[in-house]
Short mmCIF file of C-alpha atoms in Angstrom, two decimals:
data_model
loop_
_atom_site.label_atom_id
_atom_site.label_comp_id
_atom_site.label_asym_id
_atom_site.label_seq_id
_atom_site.Cartn_x
_atom_site.Cartn_y
_atom_site.Cartn_z
CA GLN A 1 0.00 0.00 0.00
CA VAL A 2 1.45 3.32 -1.14
CA GLN A 3 0.20 6.54 0.43
CA GLN A 4 0.94 9.75 -1.45
CA VAL A 5 0.79 13.32 -0.17
CA GLU A 6 0.78 16.08 -2.79
CA SER A 7 1.86 19.63 -2.03
CA GLY A 8 3.12 22.80 -3.67
CA GLY A 9 0.00 24.06 -5.43
CA GLY A 10 -1.27 27.59 -5.23
CA LEU A 11 -2.52 30.63 -7.10
CA VAL A 12 -0.25 32.11 -9.76
CA GLN A 13 -0.57 34.46 -12.71
CA ALA A 14 -0.28 33.20 -16.26
CA GLY A 15 3.37 32.77 -17.16
CA GLY A 16 4.35 31.94 -13.60
CA SER A 17 5.85 28.79 -12.13
CA LEU A 18 5.14 26.24 -9.42
CA ARG A 19 6.86 23.09 -8.22
CA LEU A 20 4.67 20.27 -6.98
CA SER A 21 5.91 17.52 -4.67
CA CYS A 22 4.54 14.06 -3.98
CA ALA A 23 5.82 12.26 -0.90
CA ALA A 24 5.22 8.52 -0.73
CA SER A 25 5.14 6.67 2.57
CA THR A 26 6.88 3.47 1.44
CA SER A 27 10.09 2.52 -0.31
CA PHE A 28 7.98 0.58 -2.81
CA PHE A 29 7.98 3.91 -4.66
CA ARG A 30 11.47 3.22 -5.94
CA ILE A 31 10.44 0.17 -7.98
CA ALA A 32 7.36 1.69 -9.62
CA GLY A 33 6.79 4.08 -12.46
CA MET A 34 5.07 7.25 -11.26
CA GLY A 35 3.10 10.07 -12.77
CA TRP A 36 1.19 13.27 -12.26
CA PHE A 37 -2.50 13.48 -13.11
CA ARG A 38 -4.89 16.41 -13.04
CA GLN A 39 -8.62 16.98 -12.97
CA ALA A 40 -10.31 20.26 -13.82
CA PRO A 41 -13.91 20.99 -12.81
CA GLY A 42 -16.34 19.13 -15.03
CA LYS A 43 -13.58 17.24 -16.84
CA GLN A 44 -12.08 13.77 -16.74
CA ARG A 45 -8.88 13.11 -14.84
CA GLU A 46 -5.97 13.03 -17.28
CA SER A 47 -2.34 11.99 -17.24
CA VAL A 48 0.05 14.93 -17.34
CA ALA A 49 3.51 13.38 -17.09
CA THR A 50 5.06 10.02 -16.26
CA ILE A 51 8.51 8.81 -15.26
CA THR A 52 9.91 5.29 -15.07
CA VAL A 53 12.23 3.98 -12.37
CA GLY A 54 15.03 4.42 -14.89
CA GLY A 55 14.12 8.05 -15.51
CA SER A 56 12.41 7.89 -18.90
CA THR A 57 9.69 10.54 -19.17
CA ASN A 58 6.55 11.18 -21.16
CA TYR A 59 4.36 14.27 -21.25
CA ALA A 60 0.91 15.19 -22.43
CA ASP A 61 1.09 17.31 -25.57
CA SER A 62 -0.51 20.21 -23.72
CA VAL A 63 2.42 20.53 -21.27
CA LYS A 64 5.44 19.54 -23.36
CA GLY A 65 8.20 22.09 -23.11
CA ARG A 66 6.68 23.66 -20.00
CA PHE A 67 6.54 20.92 -17.34
CA THR A 68 9.33 18.66 -16.08
CA ILE A 69 8.77 15.52 -14.01
CA SER A 70 11.52 14.11 -11.81
CA ARG A 71 11.94 11.69 -8.93
CA ASP A 72 14.20 11.22 -5.94
CA ASN A 73 14.00 7.51 -5.24
CA PRO A 74 15.91 7.45 -1.92
CA LYS A 75 13.51 10.10 -0.59
CA ASN A 76 10.40 8.48 -2.13
CA THR A 77 9.52 11.86 -3.62
CA LEU A 78 8.13 12.84 -7.02
CA TYR A 79 8.28 16.38 -8.41
CA LEU A 80 6.60 18.36 -11.14
CA GLN A 81 8.21 21.64 -12.16
CA MET A 82 5.62 23.74 -13.98
CA ASN A 83 6.75 26.78 -15.95
CA SER A 84 4.93 29.16 -18.29
CA LEU A 85 1.64 28.28 -16.64
CA LYS A 86 -1.60 28.89 -18.52
CA PRO A 87 -5.16 29.31 -17.24
CA GLU A 88 -6.04 25.94 -18.79
CA ASP A 89 -3.56 24.31 -16.39
CA THR A 90 -5.95 25.08 -13.55
CA ALA A 91 -6.86 21.77 -11.89
CA VAL A 92 -6.31 19.56 -8.88
CA TYR A 93 -3.06 17.67 -9.38
CA TYR A 94 -2.52 14.13 -8.10
CA CYS A 95 0.34 11.66 -8.15
CA ASN A 96 0.03 7.91 -8.58
CA ALA A 97 1.69 4.91 -10.16
CA ALA A 98 2.04 5.17 -13.92
CA PRO A 99 1.07 4.27 -16.52
CA TYR A 100 -1.50 2.37 -14.46
CA ALA A 101 -2.82 4.34 -11.47
CA ILE A 102 -3.11 1.36 -9.15
CA TYR A 103 -2.47 3.18 -5.87
CA SER A 104 -5.14 4.88 -3.82
CA TRP A 105 -5.64 8.54 -4.69
CA GLY A 106 -4.41 11.22 -2.33
CA GLN A 107 -6.07 14.56 -1.67
CA GLY A 108 -4.26 16.29 -4.51
CA THR A 109 -3.05 19.87 -4.60
CA GLN A 110 -4.93 22.75 -6.21
CA VAL A 111 -3.26 24.75 -8.96
CA THR A 112 -5.03 27.92 -10.07
CA VAL A 113 -3.66 30.08 -12.88
CA SER A 114 -5.18 33.52 -13.33
CA SER A 115 -5.28 36.03 -16.21
#
């Protein structure tokens, strides 16, 4: 059982940056692929970025060139650096196993981009 706690969200203006963190409670994190997902009001939850144990990454077309996913396996922590934020990035962001989100969902962290 992997428990994830997301943090780092907030309110920023368009063009600004945020860094999200996902802290897992077990070392099982280090043998699983991980990813960031987001859900905007009235929309389906979607995959934003994924990273394998070996460090290979994939991004949704909508965030390529703006977001960077990374992981610190010894610390069981996943990160999402978000630059050049757009209003359409507004959503609750979650972390989970990837490409298959088999862990329980955490509370997520709210990202709101104004202007």
